Short mmCIF file of C-alpha atoms in Angstrom, two decimals:
data_model
loop_
_atom_site.label_atom_id
_atom_site.label_comp_id
_atom_site.label_asym_id
_atom_site.label_seq_id
_atom_site.Cartn_x
_atom_site.Cartn_y
_atom_site.Cartn_z
CA UNK A 2 20.34 61.18 3.83
CA UNK A 3 17.13 63.18 3.45
CA UNK A 4 17.47 66.92 3.37
CA UNK A 5 15.26 69.29 5.33
CA UNK A 6 11.91 69.78 3.63
CA UNK A 7 12.48 67.00 1.13
CA UNK A 8 10.14 64.02 0.80
CA UNK A 9 12.66 61.60 -0.69
CA UNK A 10 16.17 60.75 0.42
CA UNK A 11 19.15 61.86 -1.60
CA UNK A 12 21.30 59.07 -3.03
CA UNK A 13 24.79 58.97 -4.37
CA UNK A 14 24.39 58.04 -8.03
CA UNK A 15 26.66 55.01 -8.41
CA UNK A 16 25.23 53.71 -11.69
CA UNK A 17 27.61 55.74 -13.91
CA UNK A 18 30.59 54.33 -12.00
CA UNK A 19 29.18 50.82 -12.29
CA UNK A 20 28.56 51.31 -16.01
CA UNK A 21 32.10 52.51 -16.55
CA UNK A 22 33.61 49.57 -14.65
CA UNK A 23 31.24 46.83 -15.83
CA UNK A 24 30.23 47.95 -19.31
CA UNK A 25 26.66 47.84 -20.55
CA UNK A 26 26.20 44.09 -20.24
CA UNK A 27 27.71 43.95 -16.76
CA UNK A 28 25.55 46.84 -15.56
CA UNK A 29 22.41 45.14 -16.83
CA UNK A 30 23.47 41.93 -15.07
CA UNK A 31 23.92 43.85 -11.79
CA UNK A 32 20.54 45.57 -12.20
CA UNK A 33 19.00 42.14 -12.79
CA UNK A 34 20.63 40.86 -9.59
CA UNK A 35 19.28 43.89 -7.71
CA UNK A 36 15.80 43.21 -9.05
CA UNK A 37 15.97 39.59 -7.88
CA UNK A 38 17.00 40.71 -4.38
CA UNK A 39 14.04 43.09 -4.10
CA UNK A 40 11.32 41.08 -5.82
CA UNK A 41 8.56 39.08 -4.21
CA UNK A 42 9.83 35.54 -4.80
CA UNK A 43 6.33 34.13 -5.28
CA UNK A 44 5.07 36.82 -7.67
CA UNK A 45 8.30 37.49 -9.58
CA UNK A 46 7.86 41.28 -9.36
CA UNK A 47 8.77 44.07 -6.94
CA UNK A 48 5.72 45.00 -4.88
CA UNK A 49 5.43 47.70 -2.24
CA UNK A 50 5.47 44.91 0.35
CA UNK A 51 8.62 43.25 -1.04
CA UNK A 52 10.32 46.64 -1.28
CA UNK A 53 9.39 47.35 2.34
CA UNK A 54 10.74 43.93 3.46
CA UNK A 55 14.04 44.57 1.68
CA UNK A 56 14.31 48.34 2.20
CA UNK A 57 17.13 48.06 4.74
CA UNK A 58 19.44 46.62 2.05
CA UNK A 59 19.06 49.92 0.21
CA UNK A 60 19.24 52.14 3.27
CA UNK A 61 15.52 52.91 2.87
CA UNK A 62 14.29 51.44 6.15
CA UNK A 63 13.08 54.86 7.33
CA UNK A 64 10.80 55.47 4.34
CA UNK A 65 7.07 55.44 5.01
CA UNK A 66 4.71 53.08 3.20
CA UNK A 67 3.38 55.90 1.00
CA UNK A 68 6.93 56.84 -0.04
CA UNK A 69 7.71 53.24 -1.03
CA UNK A 70 4.39 53.04 -2.87
CA UNK A 71 5.30 56.22 -4.74
CA UNK A 72 8.59 54.67 -5.83
CA UNK A 73 6.82 51.61 -7.23
CA UNK A 74 4.13 53.74 -8.87
CA UNK A 75 6.74 55.91 -10.61
CA UNK A 76 8.20 52.91 -12.43
CA UNK A 77 4.98 50.97 -12.97
CA UNK A 78 4.34 51.59 -16.66
CA UNK A 79 1.79 48.81 -17.18
CA UNK A 80 -0.37 49.81 -14.20
CA UNK A 81 -0.33 46.45 -12.40
CA UNK A 82 0.88 47.96 -9.13
CA UNK A 83 4.27 46.26 -9.25
CA UNK A 84 7.61 46.48 -11.08
CA UNK A 85 8.68 43.78 -13.47
CA UNK A 86 12.37 43.49 -14.28
CA UNK A 87 12.22 45.78 -17.32
CA UNK A 88 10.29 48.47 -15.43
CA UNK A 89 12.84 48.27 -12.60
CA UNK A 90 15.80 48.67 -14.98
CA UNK A 91 14.17 51.57 -16.82
CA UNK A 92 13.40 53.26 -13.49
CA UNK A 93 17.00 52.88 -12.31
CA UNK A 94 18.23 54.53 -15.51
CA UNK A 95 15.66 57.33 -15.22
CA UNK A 96 16.67 58.02 -11.61
CA UNK A 97 20.35 58.26 -12.54
CA UNK A 98 21.14 61.70 -13.99
CA UNK A 99 24.63 60.55 -14.94
CA UNK A 100 23.33 57.54 -16.80
CA UNK A 101 20.64 59.45 -18.62
CA UNK A 102 23.45 61.16 -20.51
CA UNK A 103 25.23 57.86 -21.14
CA UNK A 104 22.19 55.62 -21.67
CA UNK A 105 22.14 56.00 -25.44
CA UNK A 106 25.75 54.81 -25.67
CA UNK A 107 25.08 51.88 -23.34
CA UNK A 108 22.00 50.87 -25.29
CA UNK A 109 23.94 51.01 -28.54
CA UNK A 110 26.71 48.86 -26.99
CA UNK A 111 24.20 46.23 -25.81
CA UNK A 112 22.42 46.18 -29.15
CA UNK A 113 25.71 45.90 -31.02
CA UNK A 114 26.79 43.01 -28.77
CA UNK A 115 23.47 41.28 -29.45
CA UNK A 116 23.81 41.84 -33.19
CA UNK A 117 27.38 40.55 -33.20
CA UNK A 118 26.39 37.40 -31.34
CA UNK A 119 23.31 36.70 -33.50
CA UNK A 120 23.41 35.20 -36.95
CA UNK A 121 20.99 36.76 -39.42
CA UNK A 122 20.38 34.91 -42.64
#
């Protein structure tokens, strides 16, 4: 719920709990599922319009267009006006204070899993 004088709603940070329960790979799978729910199915990215259409799923139905646009802009690192899956995942980690502390460990776990499952000759 938004606090008085704040421009963005406050959210309970559930990513650390999800990371603990699911592990790094499971968390990334869930973030990928979240991206697919929010993306524009024709464009394959999250646009302001697709976020607005799906905002109720996130409890964001009361956000104004400019607030949703600001959310997309914050994560849009390539400047195309939309979020691809990687930009979305990076943004979710950046917005999670609890995960920022744990992100290095999660990244190392994912990389180690990838190394263990790959054969290098």
